[in-house]
Amino acid sequence: MIYFDNSATTRPHRDALSSYTEAAQTYFANPSSLHRMGGKAEQLLTACRKQAAQLLRVGENEIIFTSGGTEGNNLAIKGTAFRKKRIGNHIITTTVEHPSVLETCAELEKQGFQVTYVDVDKYGYVTADKIRAAITDKTILVSVMHVNNEIGTIQPIQTIGKMLTEYPNISFHVDYVQGAGKVELDLKKSHIHLCTLSAHKFHGMKGSGILFKDKDIFIAPQLSGGGQEQALRSGTENVPGITAMVKAFRLATENVQNQPARLFELREKLWEGLAEMEDVILHSPPAGAPHIVNFSVPGLKPEVLVHALGEKDIYVSTKSACSSKNSDASAVLLACGVPEAQAESAIRVSFSYDNTMEEVKYFLVVLQEALTQLKKVMR
């Protein structure tokens, strides 16, 4: 089996699974309970928070545990909007964000907020100058993703963050879901106020995530209840999931530091092979993230190719997993100016550190055979 759909979700690391099992069996008590077992669970939670903060190089009081990327993005965006609505009602984001950002912004528009969706270039890049041009005296939030989930564009987060320091009323949110564990990002040097991570994108378990919130930034809670997580995210903490997430994030961070060229080598080999194939059009930027390559075969329905590869036990995706069941063209590619016929036939290959060069070479052989066979059938 060759699994090339790691931007949708990754296989949980066996060490993370062991941590989950141990925490679930031994530290199953509610960390808010006053008895000794509750205290033990709280101690483990505190240790996880400390390690997460160390890995992100932020303060322990700046870590909010969530259920994942969608909740983190909703809490950051809605929390900022409702907290700052007396200051302004204008939000800036881009046209290539994840649905959990775009749909949240659309929902806020229905409640009276104004949202500017800044255009990108053909590779999905947005510039600090374009963000600056959209700023008004009512702007309270800028939200830009770090690594694009469909084509792998790495946005100039540090440049945008530095520019935004000129506007003290504006909070800066970054969706770091696809970059975490693959592409390093210094939250403090990038002047980021809010940053979203999701465990299952870096070999943790589904249902766990982190929202970094700068200690000097205030947001409104979106879940009310027992007051957990600084009263910003009420609900009993998922201690086993958090334990597994922090273990997986530490291992993923070590991979980035110890094997900086590994994913780039896989990407380069795949890129070269795809570029030599007739009718294949590459969409990812040449200097994009090391783990995502997006391409099209115009005239060929992507689901047909996905299923053909699946018969060979190879797994890729068509676009974001959160919208892959829609037959519409990729909204990200359309926003990049890609013709609709190409945007309708997009395929995404996404790596993790589990993948090998041999898998990439075999994939290229199988893909070429599949394309040749499918073309014969289509004639």
Tab-separated table of C-alpha atoms in Angstrom:
chain	number	residue	atom	x	y	z
A	1	MET	CA	0.000	0.000	0.000
A	2	ILE	CA	1.239	3.472	-0.915
A	3	TYR	CA	-0.464	6.255	0.979
A	4	PHE	CA	-0.023	9.654	-0.655
A	5	ASP	CA	-2.983	11.455	0.976
A	6	ASN	CA	-1.216	12.804	4.046
A	7	SER	CA	-2.659	16.287	3.695
A	8	ALA	CA	-6.079	14.756	4.315
A	9	THR	CA	-4.872	12.816	7.326
A	10	THR	CA	-1.771	10.921	8.410
A	11	ARG	CA	-1.363	7.453	9.867
A	12	PRO	CA	-1.076	7.787	13.673
A	13	HIS	CA	2.514	7.216	14.815
A	14	ARG	CA	2.858	4.002	16.815
A	15	ASP	CA	4.505	5.895	19.700
A	16	ALA	CA	1.606	8.353	19.698
A	17	LEU	CA	-0.823	5.424	19.762
A	18	SER	CA	1.062	3.936	22.722
A	19	SER	CA	0.881	7.264	24.534
A	20	TYR	CA	-2.834	7.479	23.815
A	21	THR	CA	-3.483	3.975	25.120
A	22	GLU	CA	-1.465	4.503	28.271
A	23	ALA	CA	-3.109	7.852	29.001
A	24	ALA	CA	-6.589	6.449	28.316
A	25	GLN	CA	-6.018	3.482	30.621
A	26	THR	CA	-4.078	5.173	33.412
A	27	TYR	CA	-5.088	8.846	33.340
A	28	PHE	CA	-8.752	8.476	32.424
A	29	ALA	CA	-10.033	10.610	35.298
A	30	ASN	CA	-11.404	14.071	34.645
A	31	PRO	CA	-8.502	16.541	35.023
A	32	SER	CA	-10.900	18.971	36.706
A	33	SER	CA	-11.790	16.485	39.468
A	34	LEU	CA	-10.441	17.236	42.933
A	35	HIS	CA	-9.453	13.686	43.879
A	36	ARG	CA	-5.994	12.177	43.436
A	37	MET	CA	-6.738	10.527	40.098
A	38	GLY	CA	-8.062	13.797	38.734
A	39	GLY	CA	-4.901	15.462	39.978
A	40	LYS	CA	-2.766	12.932	38.115
A	41	ALA	CA	-4.661	13.599	34.894
A	42	GLU	CA	-4.248	17.342	35.440
A	43	GLN	CA	-0.515	16.887	35.941
A	44	LEU	CA	-0.252	15.022	32.640
A	45	LEU	CA	-2.269	17.760	30.930
A	46	THR	CA	0.039	20.404	32.384
A	47	ALA	CA	3.107	18.495	31.204
A	48	CYS	CA	1.613	18.262	27.695
A	49	ARG	CA	0.902	21.985	27.664
A	50	LYS	CA	4.463	22.721	28.740
A	51	GLN	CA	5.957	20.542	26.002
A	52	ALA	CA	3.635	21.930	23.321
A	53	ALA	CA	4.691	25.436	24.345
A	54	GLN	CA	8.366	24.482	24.173
A	55	LEU	CA	7.964	22.990	20.705
A	56	LEU	CA	6.199	26.119	19.456
A	57	ARG	CA	8.557	28.392	21.446
A	58	VAL	CA	5.676	30.208	23.142
A	59	GLY	CA	4.365	30.539	26.684
A	60	GLU	CA	2.440	27.746	28.431
A	61	ASN	CA	-0.385	30.206	29.026
A	62	GLU	CA	-0.625	30.710	25.258
A	63	ILE	CA	-1.665	27.122	24.479
A	64	ILE	CA	-5.393	26.319	24.146
A	65	PHE	CA	-6.255	22.699	23.439
A	66	THR	CA	-9.077	22.242	20.912
A	67	SER	CA	-10.664	19.446	18.888
A	68	GLY	CA	-8.732	20.272	15.718
A	69	GLY	CA	-8.284	22.687	12.842
A	70	THR	CA	-11.895	23.604	12.176
A	71	GLU	CA	-12.569	24.458	15.806
A	72	GLY	CA	-9.291	26.349	16.094
A	73	ASN	CA	-10.031	28.469	13.030
A	74	ASN	CA	-13.604	29.142	14.167
A	75	LEU	CA	-12.479	30.127	17.671
A	76	ALA	CA	-9.735	32.416	16.365
A	77	ILE	CA	-11.884	34.185	13.766
A	78	LYS	CA	-15.261	34.370	15.508
A	79	GLY	CA	-13.605	34.923	18.862
A	80	THR	CA	-11.717	37.926	17.512
A	81	ALA	CA	-14.698	39.285	15.584
A	82	PHE	CA	-17.072	39.230	18.551
A	83	ARG	CA	-14.441	40.483	21.003
A	84	LYS	CA	-13.413	43.422	18.807
A	85	LYS	CA	-16.748	44.368	17.226
A	86	ARG	CA	-16.792	47.667	19.087
A	87	ILE	CA	-13.462	48.560	17.456
A	88	GLY	CA	-14.362	47.504	13.925
A	89	ASN	CA	-16.179	44.993	11.769
A	90	HIS	CA	-13.769	44.359	8.902
A	91	ILE	CA	-11.848	41.117	8.326
A	92	ILE	CA	-9.258	40.358	5.658
A	93	THR	CA	-8.453	36.898	4.346
A	94	THR	CA	-7.531	35.380	0.974
A	95	THR	CA	-9.445	33.566	-1.733
A	96	VAL	CA	-7.512	30.306	-1.209
A	97	GLU	CA	-8.198	29.566	2.461
A	98	HIS	CA	-9.564	26.314	3.868
A	99	PRO	CA	-13.386	26.061	4.041
A	100	SER	CA	-13.216	26.329	7.843
A	101	VAL	CA	-11.952	29.892	7.344
A	102	LEU	CA	-14.012	30.891	4.295
A	103	GLU	CA	-17.295	29.515	5.637
A	104	THR	CA	-16.673	31.141	9.024
A	105	CYS	CA	-16.091	34.477	7.321
A	106	ALA	CA	-19.231	34.004	5.205
A	107	GLU	CA	-21.208	33.320	8.378
A	108	LEU	CA	-19.862	36.493	9.966
A	109	GLU	CA	-20.874	38.487	6.872
A	110	LYS	CA	-24.468	37.426	7.529
A	111	GLN	CA	-24.096	38.935	11.011
A	112	GLY	CA	-22.984	42.340	9.756
A	113	PHE	CA	-19.228	41.920	9.452
A	114	GLN	CA	-17.448	42.923	6.255
A	115	VAL	CA	-14.873	40.583	4.741
A	116	THR	CA	-12.312	41.323	2.033
A	117	TYR	CA	-11.063	38.263	0.140
A	118	VAL	CA	-7.677	39.235	-1.280
A	119	ASP	CA	-6.764	37.784	-4.678
A	120	VAL	CA	-3.691	35.594	-5.202
A	121	ASP	CA	-1.379	35.078	-8.171
A	122	LYS	CA	-1.214	32.016	-10.418
A	123	TYR	CA	0.642	30.009	-7.775
A	124	GLY	CA	-1.627	31.040	-4.916
A	125	TYR	CA	0.666	33.652	-3.376
A	126	VAL	CA	-0.628	36.745	-1.623
A	127	THR	CA	1.654	39.675	-0.832
A	128	ALA	CA	1.911	41.929	2.195
A	129	ASP	CA	1.254	44.897	-0.093
A	130	LYS	CA	-2.075	43.397	-1.194
A	131	ILE	CA	-3.055	42.820	2.424
A	132	ARG	CA	-2.038	46.380	3.309
A	133	ALA	CA	-4.116	47.775	0.435
A	134	ALA	CA	-7.219	46.063	1.847
A	135	ILE	CA	-6.825	47.487	5.374
A	136	THR	CA	-9.371	50.066	6.522
A	137	ASP	CA	-9.844	51.896	9.814
A	138	LYS	CA	-12.406	49.177	10.679
A	139	THR	CA	-10.077	46.209	10.143
A	140	ILE	CA	-9.714	44.009	13.225
A	141	LEU	CA	-8.374	40.723	11.868
A	142	VAL	CA	-6.191	39.330	9.074
A	143	SER	CA	-6.315	35.555	8.536
A	144	VAL	CA	-3.845	33.890	6.139
A	145	MET	CA	-2.956	30.205	5.925
A	146	HIS	CA	0.713	29.198	6.089
A	147	VAL	CA	0.798	26.268	3.623
A	148	ASN	CA	-2.049	25.912	1.153
A	149	ASN	CA	-3.781	22.578	1.630
A	150	GLU	CA	-4.352	21.873	-2.072
A	151	ILE	CA	-1.301	23.170	-3.936
A	152	GLY	CA	1.325	23.705	-1.221
A	153	THR	CA	1.930	27.434	-1.586
A	154	ILE	CA	3.921	28.797	1.372
A	155	GLN	CA	2.671	32.292	2.137
A	156	PRO	CA	5.083	35.056	3.257
A	157	ILE	CA	3.777	34.931	6.809
A	158	GLN	CA	6.733	36.679	8.451
A	159	THR	CA	6.583	39.584	5.977
A	160	ILE	CA	2.836	39.979	6.447
A	161	GLY	CA	3.173	39.772	10.227
A	162	LYS	CA	5.891	42.413	10.291
A	163	MET	CA	3.774	44.742	8.142
A	164	LEU	CA	0.789	44.292	10.453
A	165	THR	CA	2.799	45.539	13.468
A	166	GLU	CA	2.058	48.993	12.064
A	167	TYR	CA	-1.631	48.396	12.856
A	168	PRO	CA	-2.071	47.712	16.594
A	169	ASN	CA	-5.832	47.138	16.326
A	170	ILE	CA	-5.423	44.228	13.911
A	171	SER	CA	-4.964	40.664	15.140
A	172	PHE	CA	-3.054	38.241	12.881
A	173	HIS	CA	-4.345	34.663	12.606
A	174	VAL	CA	-2.487	31.913	10.731
A	175	ASP	CA	-3.926	28.528	9.761
A	176	TYR	CA	-0.835	26.352	10.331
A	177	VAL	CA	-2.643	23.039	9.897
A	178	GLN	CA	-0.788	21.917	6.751
A	179	GLY	CA	2.578	23.356	7.713
A	180	ALA	CA	2.965	21.985	11.236
A	181	GLY	CA	5.443	19.125	11.312
A	182	LYS	CA	6.502	19.772	7.713
A	183	VAL	CA	7.529	23.424	7.317
A	184	GLU	CA	8.908	25.377	10.271
A	185	LEU	CA	7.256	28.618	11.333
A	186	ASP	CA	8.456	30.925	14.118
A	187	LEU	CA	5.248	32.280	15.650
A	188	LYS	CA	6.885	35.076	17.634
A	189	LYS	CA	9.226	36.303	14.883
A	190	SER	CA	6.246	36.279	12.509
A	191	HIS	CA	4.239	38.463	14.930
A	192	ILE	CA	1.378	35.956	14.905
A	193	HIS	CA	-1.366	36.446	17.504
A	194	LEU	CA	-3.436	33.324	16.804
A	195	CYS	CA	-2.316	30.079	15.158
A	196	THR	CA	-4.205	26.846	14.451
A	197	LEU	CA	-2.765	23.291	14.484
A	198	SER	CA	-4.471	19.916	14.061
A	199	ALA	CA	-3.020	16.661	15.438
A	200	HIS	CA	-4.080	14.245	12.706
A	201	LYS	CA	-2.061	16.143	10.112
A	202	PHE	CA	1.198	15.211	11.840
A	203	HIS	CA	0.525	11.604	12.935
A	204	GLY	CA	-1.527	12.369	16.026
A	205	MET	CA	-5.117	11.322	16.609
A	206	LYS	CA	-8.195	12.939	15.081
A	207	GLY	CA	-10.112	15.137	17.523
A	208	SER	CA	-7.167	17.033	18.998
A	209	GLY	CA	-5.659	20.376	18.127
A	210	ILE	CA	-4.004	23.515	19.421
A	211	LEU	CA	-4.883	27.165	19.132
A	212	PHE	CA	-1.938	29.375	20.026
A	213	LYS	CA	-3.214	32.664	21.454
A	214	ASP	CA	-0.761	35.425	22.254
A	215	LYS	CA	-1.070	36.294	25.963
A	216	ASP	CA	-1.807	39.943	25.126
A	217	ILE	CA	-4.645	39.149	22.712
A	218	PHE	CA	-8.236	38.702	23.878
A	219	ILE	CA	-10.949	36.687	22.128
A	220	ALA	CA	-14.516	35.744	22.969
A	221	PRO	CA	-15.211	32.070	23.822
A	222	GLN	CA	-17.339	30.062	21.403
A	223	LEU	CA	-18.163	27.216	23.802
A	224	SER	CA	-19.608	27.997	27.212
A	225	GLY	CA	-19.557	25.639	30.170
A	226	GLY	CA	-17.097	24.639	32.855
A	227	GLY	CA	-14.475	27.218	32.021
A	228	GLN	CA	-11.679	24.901	30.873
A	229	GLU	CA	-8.814	26.226	28.744
A	230	GLN	CA	-8.820	29.716	30.251
A	231	ALA	CA	-12.612	29.798	29.885
A	232	LEU	CA	-12.126	30.070	26.110
A	233	ARG	CA	-12.924	26.465	25.251
A	234	SER	CA	-15.153	24.832	27.830
A	235	GLY	CA	-15.429	21.060	27.834
A	236	THR	CA	-13.524	18.237	29.498
A	237	GLU	CA	-10.051	18.059	27.991
A	238	ASN	CA	-9.247	15.036	25.801
A	239	VAL	CA	-6.186	14.037	27.825
A	240	PRO	CA	-5.307	10.882	25.833
A	241	GLY	CA	-5.677	12.687	22.521
A	242	ILE	CA	-3.649	15.658	23.751
A	243	THR	CA	-0.921	13.346	25.068
A	244	ALA	CA	-0.706	11.567	21.711
A	245	MET	CA	-0.754	14.886	19.835
A	246	VAL	CA	2.158	16.352	21.760
A	247	LYS	CA	4.169	13.143	21.336
A	248	ALA	CA	3.454	13.146	17.582
A	249	PHE	CA	4.311	16.828	17.270
A	250	ARG	CA	7.655	16.294	19.011
A	251	LEU	CA	8.497	13.435	16.645
A	252	ALA	CA	7.380	15.443	13.608
A	253	THR	CA	9.452	18.430	14.711
A	254	GLU	CA	12.495	16.176	15.083
A	255	ASN	CA	11.946	14.879	11.539
A	256	VAL	CA	11.943	18.413	10.148
A	257	GLN	CA	15.131	19.259	12.033
A	258	ASN	CA	17.000	15.991	11.422
A	259	GLN	CA	15.910	15.296	7.828
A	260	PRO	CA	15.402	18.737	6.276
A	261	ALA	CA	15.892	17.532	2.670
A	262	ARG	CA	13.935	14.278	2.848
A	263	LEU	CA	10.520	15.474	1.648
A	264	PHE	CA	12.067	17.873	-0.868
A	265	GLU	CA	13.851	14.934	-2.515
A	266	LEU	CA	10.570	13.031	-2.866
A	267	ARG	CA	8.870	16.090	-4.263
A	268	GLU	CA	11.653	16.757	-6.762
A	269	LYS	CA	11.528	13.193	-8.079
A	270	LEU	CA	7.752	13.304	-8.443
A	271	TRP	CA	7.894	16.736	-10.067
A	272	GLU	CA	10.447	15.615	-12.642
A	273	GLY	CA	8.425	12.518	-13.496
A	274	LEU	CA	5.141	14.370	-13.853
A	275	ALA	CA	6.744	17.089	-15.975
A	276	GLU	CA	7.799	14.450	-18.511
A	277	MET	CA	4.286	13.028	-18.880
A	278	GLU	CA	2.195	14.101	-21.825
A	279	ASP	CA	-0.995	16.015	-20.938
A	280	VAL	CA	-0.037	16.433	-17.262
A	281	ILE	CA	-0.188	20.027	-16.039
A	282	LEU	CA	1.486	20.939	-12.745
A	283	HIS	CA	-0.216	23.511	-10.522
A	284	SER	CA	1.920	23.626	-7.387
A	285	PRO	CA	4.476	26.440	-7.219
A	286	PRO	CA	8.047	25.319	-7.989
A	287	ALA	CA	9.174	26.598	-4.571
A	288	GLY	CA	6.166	25.254	-2.687
A	289	ALA	CA	5.913	23.089	0.411
A	290	PRO	CA	7.936	19.841	0.242
A	291	HIS	CA	4.980	17.531	0.820
A	292	ILE	CA	2.284	18.644	-1.640
A	293	VAL	CA	2.162	18.350	-5.443
A	294	ASN	CA	-0.988	19.191	-7.382
A	295	PHE	CA	-1.510	18.370	-11.049
A	296	SER	CA	-4.240	17.936	-13.636
A	297	VAL	CA	-4.900	15.692	-16.588
A	298	PRO	CA	-7.464	17.733	-18.546
A	299	GLY	CA	-10.284	15.688	-20.010
A	300	LEU	CA	-9.915	12.962	-17.409
A	301	LYS	CA	-12.268	12.864	-14.456
A	302	PRO	CA	-10.108	12.881	-11.314
A	303	GLU	CA	-12.258	10.299	-9.546
A	304	VAL	CA	-11.593	7.858	-12.402
A	305	LEU	CA	-7.845	8.238	-11.913
A	306	VAL	CA	-8.186	8.050	-8.120
A	307	HIS	CA	-10.049	4.759	-8.428
A	308	ALA	CA	-7.611	3.405	-11.051
A	309	LEU	CA	-4.705	4.102	-8.696
A	310	GLY	CA	-6.713	2.683	-5.804
A	311	GLU	CA	-6.920	-0.638	-7.636
A	312	LYS	CA	-3.119	-0.703	-7.403
A	313	ASP	CA	-3.331	0.088	-3.690
A	314	ILE	CA	-2.139	3.677	-4.210
A	315	TYR	CA	-4.099	6.451	-2.492
A	316	VAL	CA	-4.196	10.102	-3.564
A	317	SER	CA	-6.938	12.733	-3.423
A	318	THR	CA	-8.649	15.175	-5.717
A	319	LYS	CA	-8.563	18.280	-3.511
A	320	SER	CA	-9.156	19.200	0.110
A	321	ALA	CA	-10.649	16.215	1.921
A	322	CYS	CA	-13.264	18.562	3.390
A	323	SER	CA	-14.634	19.247	-0.101
A	324	SER	CA	-13.490	16.198	-2.101
A	325	LYS	CA	-17.005	14.757	-2.346
A	326	ASN	CA	-18.128	17.819	-4.277
A	327	SER	CA	-17.725	17.350	-8.013
A	328	ASP	CA	-17.159	21.065	-8.504
A	329	ALA	CA	-13.860	22.402	-9.770
A	330	SER	CA	-11.228	23.207	-7.168
A	331	ALA	CA	-12.005	26.661	-5.747
A	332	VAL	CA	-8.307	27.127	-4.931
A	333	LEU	CA	-7.217	26.494	-8.524
A	334	LEU	CA	-9.977	28.708	-9.905
A	335	ALA	CA	-8.799	31.479	-7.574
A	336	CYS	CA	-5.308	31.029	-9.048
A	337	GLY	CA	-6.731	31.617	-12.525
A	338	VAL	CA	-6.507	27.980	-13.629
A	339	PRO	CA	-9.007	27.188	-16.434
A	340	GLU	CA	-12.106	25.335	-15.240
A	341	ALA	CA	-11.326	22.210	-17.304
A	342	GLN	CA	-8.016	21.874	-15.470
A	343	ALA	CA	-9.449	22.818	-12.089
A	344	GLU	CA	-12.052	20.048	-12.483
A	345	SER	CA	-9.405	17.369	-13.023
A	346	ALA	CA	-6.959	18.129	-10.220
A	347	ILE	CA	-5.104	15.426	-8.310
A	348	ARG	CA	-3.220	16.060	-5.059
A	349	VAL	CA	-0.265	13.938	-3.938
A	350	SER	CA	0.832	14.616	-0.367
A	351	PHE	CA	3.759	13.023	1.449
A	352	SER	CA	4.757	12.300	5.008
A	353	TYR	CA	8.080	11.115	6.427
A	354	ASP	CA	6.714	7.563	6.146
A	355	ASN	CA	6.981	7.699	2.348
A	356	THR	CA	10.025	6.541	0.392
A	357	MET	CA	11.765	7.256	-2.904
A	358	GLU	CA	10.879	3.736	-4.074
A	359	GLU	CA	7.196	4.537	-3.587
A	360	VAL	CA	7.501	7.687	-5.686
A	361	LYS	CA	9.244	5.790	-8.496
A	362	TYR	CA	6.603	3.038	-8.443
A	363	PHE	CA	3.813	5.622	-8.382
A	364	LEU	CA	5.178	7.279	-11.527
A	365	VAL	CA	5.254	3.944	-13.361
A	366	VAL	CA	1.716	3.052	-12.306
A	367	LEU	CA	0.418	6.523	-13.115
A	368	GLN	CA	1.875	6.433	-16.623
A	369	GLU	CA	0.336	3.014	-17.218
A	370	ALA	CA	-3.032	4.177	-15.904
A	371	LEU	CA	-3.028	7.295	-18.069
A	372	THR	CA	-2.145	5.275	-21.168
A	373	GLN	CA	-4.910	2.760	-20.478
A	374	LEU	CA	-7.529	5.389	-19.670
A	375	LYS	CA	-6.744	7.345	-22.817
A	376	LYS	CA	-7.335	4.203	-24.894
A	377	VAL	CA	-10.707	3.690	-23.228
A	378	MET	CA	-11.704	7.307	-23.741
A	379	ARG	CA	-10.971	7.268	-27.509
